[in-house]
Rosetta silent file (secondary structure, phi, psi, omega in degrees, C-alpha in Angstrom):
SEQUENCE: XXXXXXXXXXXXXXXXXXXXXXXXXXXXXXXXXXXXXXXXXXXXXXXXXXXXXXXXXXXXXXXXXXXXXXXXXXXXXXXXXXXXXXXXXXXXXXXXXXXXXXXXXXXXXXXXXXXXXXXXXXXXXXXXXXXXXXXXXXXXXXXXXXXXXXXXXXXXXXXXXXXXXXXXXXXXXXXXXXXXXXXXXXXXXXXXXXXXXXXXXXXXXXXXXXXXXXX
SCORE:     score description
SCORE:     0.000 S_00000001
   1 L     0.000  132.256  178.101   -6.194   21.518  -11.615 S_00000001
   2 L   -67.687  130.623  176.837   -6.379   18.058  -10.035 S_00000001
   3 E  -103.377  130.841  179.432   -6.698   15.319  -12.636 S_00000001
   4 E  -126.516  133.557 -173.049   -8.710   12.210  -11.782 S_00000001
   5 E  -145.923  131.888  170.591   -8.929    9.205  -14.067 S_00000001
   6 E   -79.792  128.747 -173.831  -10.399    5.713  -13.921 S_00000001
   7 E  -127.751  168.365  176.017   -7.704    3.360  -15.236 S_00000001
   8 E  -137.172  131.179 -179.155   -7.122   -0.282  -16.036 S_00000001
   9 E  -113.695  128.233 -179.298   -3.839   -2.143  -15.598 S_00000001
  10 E   -89.179  136.447  175.713   -3.195   -5.368  -17.494 S_00000001
  11 E  -145.355  104.399  177.415   -1.450   -8.262  -15.768 S_00000001
  12 L    49.734   49.458  176.287   -1.154  -11.631  -17.510 S_00000001
  13 L    88.696  -11.718  177.762   -4.568  -11.380  -19.121 S_00000001
  14 E   -94.832  143.748  176.398   -6.309   -9.839  -16.108 S_00000001
  15 E  -109.084  116.975 -175.098   -7.568   -6.249  -16.170 S_00000001
  16 E  -104.761  125.958 -176.301   -7.183   -4.545  -12.786 S_00000001
  17 E   -82.656  146.962  178.603   -9.269   -1.444  -12.094 S_00000001
  18 E  -153.827  166.870  176.330   -7.848    1.652  -10.455 S_00000001
  19 E  -125.479  116.725 -178.652   -8.392    5.342   -9.752 S_00000001
  20 E  -104.419  128.940  176.400   -5.495    7.702  -10.509 S_00000001
  21 E  -126.158  126.729 -179.749   -5.408   11.228   -9.047 S_00000001
  22 E  -125.989  107.628  174.196   -2.622   13.679   -9.922 S_00000001
  23 L   -67.755  160.550  177.292   -2.540   17.098   -8.221 S_00000001
  24 L   -58.549  131.775  177.751   -0.822   19.925  -10.135 S_00000001
  25 L    67.057   28.851 -179.081    2.949   19.541   -9.957 S_00000001
  26 L   -53.085  133.095 -177.156    2.765   16.165   -8.210 S_00000001
  27 L   -93.830  -25.715 -179.982    6.197   15.227   -6.878 S_00000001
  28 E  -149.224  167.444  173.868    5.523   11.541   -6.247 S_00000001
  29 E  -131.139  134.525 -177.618    2.737    9.029   -6.731 S_00000001
  30 E  -109.302  122.575  177.905    1.586    6.581   -4.052 S_00000001
  31 E   -93.140  125.995  179.896    0.108    3.236   -5.059 S_00000001
  32 E   -96.318  125.369  176.982   -2.410    1.784   -2.577 S_00000001
  33 E  -110.184  113.514 -174.137   -2.503   -2.009   -2.192 S_00000001
  34 L   -86.793  157.214  178.670   -5.668   -3.146   -0.425 S_00000001
  35 L   -87.907 -177.693 -178.781   -6.097   -6.189    1.741 S_00000001
  36 L   -62.364  140.633  178.359   -8.521   -9.068    1.437 S_00000001
  37 L    78.269    2.111 -179.803  -12.178   -8.148    1.343 S_00000001
  38 L  -117.090  178.772 -178.973  -11.372   -4.529    0.481 S_00000001
  39 L  -155.619 -177.047  178.468  -11.121   -2.556   -2.744 S_00000001
  40 L   -66.216  -11.018  179.051  -10.106    0.782   -4.195 S_00000001
  41 L   -90.100    3.595 -179.911  -13.387    2.108   -2.759 S_00000001
  42 L   -52.911  120.053 -179.355  -12.210    1.546    0.847 S_00000001
  43 H   -63.312  -29.834  179.546  -13.268    4.679    2.780 S_00000001
  44 H   -68.702  -47.768 -179.384  -10.230    4.370    5.068 S_00000001
  45 H   -70.648  -31.330  176.739   -7.711    4.305    2.255 S_00000001
  46 H   -67.775  -33.064  176.720   -9.578    7.010    0.350 S_00000001
  47 H   -65.767  -44.365  177.312   -9.363    9.195    3.428 S_00000001
  48 H   -64.305  -42.289 -179.506   -5.596    8.664    3.609 S_00000001
  49 H   -60.459  -39.796  179.907   -5.299    9.221   -0.155 S_00000001
  50 H   -62.235  -39.094  178.322   -7.121   12.564    0.133 S_00000001
  51 H   -66.161  -37.268  178.144   -4.617   13.733    2.753 S_00000001
  52 H   -68.245  -39.971  177.971   -1.735   12.754    0.487 S_00000001
  53 H   -62.596  -39.589  177.963   -3.318   14.564   -2.451 S_00000001
  54 H   -62.352  -25.411  179.397   -3.668   17.705   -0.302 S_00000001
  55 L   -90.720    5.532  177.249    0.088   17.480    0.289 S_00000001
  56 L    89.477   16.386  178.518    0.785   17.396   -3.460 S_00000001
  57 L  -100.447  138.100  172.383    1.201   13.643   -3.869 S_00000001
  58 E   -75.939  156.741  177.976   -0.444   11.668   -6.639 S_00000001
  59 E  -136.475  146.310  173.247   -2.348    8.524   -5.689 S_00000001
  60 E  -131.043  106.167  177.279   -3.328    5.326   -7.464 S_00000001
  61 E   -93.569  118.909 -173.545   -5.908    3.226   -5.647 S_00000001
  62 E  -116.840  146.649  163.147   -5.956   -0.247   -7.189 S_00000001
  63 L   -86.814  127.739  179.675   -8.007   -3.390   -6.874 S_00000001
  64 L   -84.374  -14.561  176.826   -5.513   -6.235   -6.658 S_00000001
  65 L  -120.798  150.128  172.981   -8.144   -8.773   -7.711 S_00000001
  66 L   -73.393  167.486  178.523  -10.596   -8.750  -10.610 S_00000001
  67 H   -59.741  -39.368  179.663  -14.318   -8.832   -9.843 S_00000001
  68 H   -65.394  -43.006  178.876  -14.405  -12.518  -10.723 S_00000001
  69 H   -65.842  -38.919  177.265  -11.448  -13.271   -8.457 S_00000001
  70 H   -60.949  -44.064  179.700  -13.021  -11.271   -5.627 S_00000001
  71 H   -62.622  -41.505  179.045  -16.238  -13.264   -5.972 S_00000001
  72 H   -68.570  -40.269 -179.679  -14.382  -16.564   -5.914 S_00000001
  73 H   -63.411  -35.589  179.550  -12.220  -15.455   -2.998 S_00000001
  74 H   -61.409  -29.255 -179.403  -15.330  -14.526   -1.001 S_00000001
  75 H   -91.355  -36.129 -171.538  -16.436  -18.159   -1.267 S_00000001
  76 H  -113.784  -21.545 -176.267  -13.131  -20.017   -1.057 S_00000001
  77 L    69.465   18.058 -171.306  -10.565  -17.599    0.430 S_00000001
  78 L   -77.086  -19.846 -175.316   -8.063  -18.855   -2.136 S_00000001
  79 L  -103.663  -21.751 -169.120   -6.641  -15.487   -3.228 S_00000001
  80 L   -65.786  -25.405  177.331   -6.480  -13.362   -0.097 S_00000001
  81 L  -111.232   16.248  177.449   -3.236  -14.906    1.129 S_00000001
  82 L   -86.085   79.061 -173.413   -1.743  -15.486   -2.323 S_00000001
  83 H   -64.850  -32.636  178.111    1.010  -12.918   -1.815 S_00000001
  84 H   -61.052  -44.656  178.128    2.785  -13.930   -5.018 S_00000001
  85 H   -64.303  -48.787 -176.754   -0.331  -13.087   -7.044 S_00000001
  86 H   -64.540  -40.645  178.725   -1.014   -9.847   -5.152 S_00000001
  87 H   -65.658  -36.060  177.234    2.616   -8.718   -5.363 S_00000001
  88 H   -61.661  -35.783  177.930    2.592   -9.421   -9.084 S_00000001
  89 H   -70.128  -37.738  176.868   -0.332   -7.037   -9.440 S_00000001
  90 H   -62.461  -45.572  179.673    1.548   -4.376   -7.455 S_00000001
  91 H   -62.013  -41.071  178.444    4.573   -4.784   -9.743 S_00000001
  92 H   -60.790  -39.080  179.527    2.331   -4.556  -12.816 S_00000001
  93 H   -70.272  -38.742  176.689    0.896   -1.275  -11.496 S_00000001
  94 H   -62.112  -44.423  179.190    4.368    0.119  -10.735 S_00000001
  95 H   -65.018  -37.795  178.890    5.473   -0.757  -14.267 S_00000001
  96 H   -63.203  -41.851  176.934    2.295    0.779  -15.676 S_00000001
  97 H   -61.093  -36.781  179.261    3.050    4.047  -13.861 S_00000001
  98 H   -71.612  -14.865 -178.421    6.503    3.937  -15.402 S_00000001
  99 H   -93.768   -9.705 -177.911    5.014    3.601  -18.886 S_00000001
 100 L   -93.366  135.361  179.051    2.862    6.755  -18.711 S_00000001
 101 L   -58.059  -33.057 -176.154    4.369   10.095  -19.785 S_00000001
 102 L   -84.313   -9.967 -179.735    2.726   11.901  -16.852 S_00000001
 103 L  -127.754   -6.066 -173.786    3.981    9.497  -14.153 S_00000001
 104 L   -59.380  -34.045 -176.575    7.107    7.897  -15.657 S_00000001
 105 L   -95.923    3.052 -178.195    9.466   10.328  -13.918 S_00000001
 106 L   -89.420  130.248  172.001    7.665   10.373  -10.564 S_00000001
 107 E   -58.801  150.055 -176.108    9.132    8.377   -7.653 S_00000001
 108 E  -110.833  135.249  168.868    6.706    5.730   -6.399 S_00000001
 109 E  -112.681  152.756  178.197    5.546    5.089   -2.851 S_00000001
 110 E  -120.731  132.062  177.744    3.561    2.026   -1.790 S_00000001
 111 E  -121.676  115.246 -177.039    0.836    2.047    0.881 S_00000001
 112 E  -118.512  141.964  176.427   -0.408   -1.379    1.927 S_00000001
 113 E  -122.100  141.479  179.074   -3.163   -2.437    4.304 S_00000001
 114 L    55.413 -128.904  179.503   -3.685   -5.913    5.775 S_00000001
 115 H   -68.505  -20.255  176.243   -2.382   -8.514    3.295 S_00000001
 116 H   -62.934  -23.791  176.990   -1.808   -5.667    0.842 S_00000001
 117 H   -66.701  -40.940  177.109    1.132   -4.627    3.020 S_00000001
 118 H   -64.574  -40.942  178.042    2.895   -7.918    2.281 S_00000001
 119 H   -63.521  -39.378  179.169    2.165   -7.441   -1.420 S_00000001
 120 H   -64.615  -44.369 -179.313    3.569   -3.901   -1.258 S_00000001
 121 H   -66.594  -41.802  177.759    6.777   -5.050    0.435 S_00000001
 122 H   -65.775  -37.927  177.120    7.266   -7.926   -1.991 S_00000001
 123 H   -66.125  -39.373  177.286    6.610   -5.538   -4.876 S_00000001
 124 H   -61.788  -38.105  179.020    9.122   -3.058   -3.471 S_00000001
 125 H   -64.931  -31.945 -179.639   11.702   -5.835   -3.327 S_00000001
 126 H   -82.055  -22.540 -178.000   11.119   -6.562   -7.030 S_00000001
 127 L  -127.607   59.437 -176.236   11.290   -2.931   -8.138 S_00000001
 128 L   -63.701  -25.361 -178.061   13.963   -1.311   -5.933 S_00000001
 129 L   -78.476  -14.041 -176.513   14.843    1.194   -8.644 S_00000001
 130 L  -110.547  -35.008 -174.285   11.286    2.582   -8.755 S_00000001
 131 E   -88.966  121.925 -174.332    9.879    2.289   -5.222 S_00000001
 132 E   -98.538  -26.164 -177.935   11.157    4.999   -2.896 S_00000001
 133 E  -159.424  152.524  179.578    9.167    4.366    0.306 S_00000001
 134 E  -132.258  137.783  174.178    6.661    1.909    1.790 S_00000001
 135 E  -127.898  135.770  176.808    3.968    2.420    4.433 S_00000001
 136 E  -116.422  132.784  175.687    1.895   -0.333    6.034 S_00000001
 137 E  -114.607  113.238  179.707   -1.396    0.324    7.891 S_00000001
 138 L    53.137   38.305 -170.207   -2.493   -2.502   10.162 S_00000001
 139 L   -91.128  176.042  174.942   -0.634   -4.757    7.787 S_00000001
 140 L  -117.351   67.608 -179.862    0.731   -8.272    7.690 S_00000001
 141 H   -62.290  -23.681  179.117    4.315   -7.616    6.605 S_00000001
 142 H   -58.867  -28.346 -178.064    5.261  -11.029    7.976 S_00000001
 143 H   -72.839   -9.162  176.434    3.500  -12.612    5.000 S_00000001
 144 H   -74.259  -15.339  174.917    6.115  -11.112    2.671 S_00000001
 145 H    58.675 -131.976 -176.320    8.497  -13.805    3.929 S_00000001
 146 H   -64.066  -18.961  179.664   11.973  -13.737    2.426 S_00000001
 147 H   -64.074  -23.733 -179.655   11.171  -10.596    0.417 S_00000001
 148 H   -56.904  -39.069 -177.182   11.542   -8.557    3.631 S_00000001
 149 H   -75.138   -9.433 -177.555   15.324   -8.963    3.486 S_00000001
 150 H  -104.085   -4.819 -179.678   15.366   -7.712   -0.128 S_00000001
 151 L   -67.268  137.617 -179.431   13.489   -4.454    0.378 S_00000001
 152 L  -117.571   -2.848  179.049   15.616   -1.388   -0.401 S_00000001
 153 L   -99.792  146.112  177.124   13.111    1.398    0.354 S_00000001
 154 E   -62.407  144.760 -171.238   12.557    2.793    3.870 S_00000001
 155 E  -125.325  131.523  172.755    9.518    1.261    5.582 S_00000001
 156 E  -112.901  123.075  178.783    6.987    2.674    8.047 S_00000001
 157 E  -108.422  112.046 -178.926    4.795    0.132    9.860 S_00000001
 158 E  -102.649  125.270 -175.415    1.706    1.735   11.455 S_00000001
 159 E  -136.475  144.728  175.372   -0.149   -0.432   13.968 S_00000001
 160 E   -72.654  139.260  179.803   -2.947    0.149   16.452 S_00000001
 161 L   -65.239  -23.743  178.727   -1.919    0.004   20.094 S_00000001
 162 L  -103.172   31.349  176.958   -4.946   -2.185   20.833 S_00000001
 163 L  -125.927   66.671 -165.775   -4.143   -4.658   18.037 S_00000001
 164 H   -61.540  -39.848 -178.021   -1.599   -6.783   19.968 S_00000001
 165 H   -67.764  -43.481  178.398   -1.220   -9.777   17.646 S_00000001
 166 H   -66.943  -35.929  176.785   -0.688   -7.618   14.557 S_00000001
 167 H   -61.120  -44.299  179.034    1.701   -5.423   16.555 S_00000001
 168 H   -60.894  -44.786 -179.217    3.764   -8.479   17.475 S_00000001
 169 H   -64.265  -36.503  178.174    3.888   -9.629   13.852 S_00000001
 170 H   -68.133  -41.268 -179.629    4.955   -6.154   12.710 S_00000001
 171 H   -65.488  -37.893  178.185    7.719   -5.948   15.291 S_00000001
 172 H   -68.551  -39.798  178.597    9.046   -9.343   14.252 S_00000001
 173 H   -66.628  -38.143 -179.850    8.922   -8.392   10.568 S_00000001
 174 H   -59.275  -34.466 -178.811   10.674   -5.078   11.302 S_00000001
 175 L   -65.918  -17.663 -178.462   13.626   -6.988   12.735 S_00000001
 176 L   -94.585  -10.517 -176.470   14.176   -8.580    9.311 S_00000001
 177 L   -77.269  129.934 -178.787   14.233   -5.346    7.319 S_00000001
 178 L   -92.474   12.978 -174.466   17.735   -4.295    6.190 S_00000001
 179 L  -122.281  166.238  173.528   16.641   -0.693    5.529 S_00000001
 180 L   -55.149  132.552 -177.429   15.684    2.338    7.652 S_00000001
 181 E  -154.615  164.274  178.052   12.328    1.554    9.227 S_00000001
 182 E  -152.010  141.596  171.482   10.052    2.463   12.104 S_00000001
 183 E  -101.355  115.718  179.550    7.063    0.893   13.859 S_00000001
 184 E  -104.407  120.834 -179.067    4.580    3.646   14.717 S_00000001
 185 E   -99.790  125.766  175.775    1.955    2.702   17.288 S_00000001
 186 E   -91.705  108.338 -174.719   -1.312    4.645   17.319 S_00000001
 187 L   -58.668  134.353  175.712   -2.401    4.575   20.999 S_00000001
 188 L    76.223    0.076 -178.231   -5.856    3.129   21.628 S_00000001
 189 L   -88.744  142.664  174.631   -6.434    2.174   17.994 S_00000001
 190 L   -98.390 -170.550 -169.030   -7.746   -1.231   16.957 S_00000001
 191 L   -58.965  -37.458 -175.674   -7.158   -3.038   13.672 S_00000001
 192 L   -95.470    2.676  177.561   -9.365   -0.823   11.480 S_00000001
 193 L    54.634   43.704 -178.145   -8.356    2.492   13.103 S_00000001
 194 L   -85.957   -9.121 -177.612  -12.003    3.407   13.630 S_00000001
 195 L   -70.178  151.069 -179.197  -11.379    5.325   16.854 S_00000001
 196 L   -54.311  126.945  177.109  -11.643    9.152   16.755 S_00000001
 197 L    83.632  -12.871 -174.915   -8.471   10.691   15.347 S_00000001
 198 H   -65.469  -46.595 -177.985   -6.768    7.345   14.652 S_00000001
 199 H   -70.194  -31.239  175.539   -7.032    7.493   10.870 S_00000001
 200 H   -61.884  -39.529  178.422   -5.978   11.152   10.868 S_00000001
 201 H   -66.470  -39.585  176.053   -2.781   10.103   12.633 S_00000001
 202 H   -57.987  -47.419 -177.850   -2.235    7.361   10.047 S_00000001
 203 H   -62.572  -41.488 -179.247   -2.620    9.906    7.241 S_00000001
 204 H   -66.086  -44.151 -179.841   -0.228   12.373    8.861 S_00000001
 205 H   -65.362  -42.545  179.394    2.449    9.759    9.495 S_00000001
 206 H   -64.022  -44.751  178.893    2.128    8.350    5.975 S_00000001
 207 H   -56.860  -48.622 -177.255    2.269   11.818    4.416 S_00000001
 208 H   -65.842  -35.548 -179.940    5.429   12.736    6.310 S_00000001
 209 H   -67.500  -45.733 -179.269    7.076    9.407    5.479 S_00000001
 210 H   -67.484  -39.774 -179.850    6.400    9.700    1.754 S_00000001
 211 H   -67.362  -34.690  179.573    7.439   13.337    1.603 S_00000001
 212 H   -94.993   -2.425 -177.135   10.654   12.601    3.457 S_00000001
 213 L    53.551   34.294  174.881   11.212    9.198    1.846 S_00000001
 214 L    88.502   -1.529 -178.902   11.763    7.788    5.337 S_00000001
 215 L   -94.174    0.000    0.000   14.385   10.319    6.404 S_00000001
């Protein structure tokens, strides 16, 4: 029976909300790091998460900001590019998974979208012993900066073919990765992968990457 649980992860006094789903016999758990202006309720990431769950992978969809921080960010934009803060929340969630009896022994994958991709990569660099694979959807891996050279998990960068600036940034970031990696272009897709079949392709590529750990 699939277990679904609303959870809270503590990070330096902040309580970060999340939704944990564990299919029977889950082999891995994938933590979703959302970008600015998004949340664990993102229909795109929930669609990808459902495909991963169908493949026997656990998922943890997290808000990287508290409600108060989200409200302030909506007015000032001060948190959305604070990769150090966002990566710290990813690391806190990875550590939290390691503290639970039902997830402590499960390898962790990270799925990041937009600025959440940079947070995922920076988090992977900080927890190389726990993070087994990273996937970015329409992400900004370039914002991870020097952390790119410290990543030890294989990385899949998924970009829309009609999202040229983000594609360029992903290709440049890929050149800095010292690990097995691939840039997968979804033909005809724009930044949000709203075109018919685009998100299905994202889900399939992510599923295969996590199941194979990049091999």
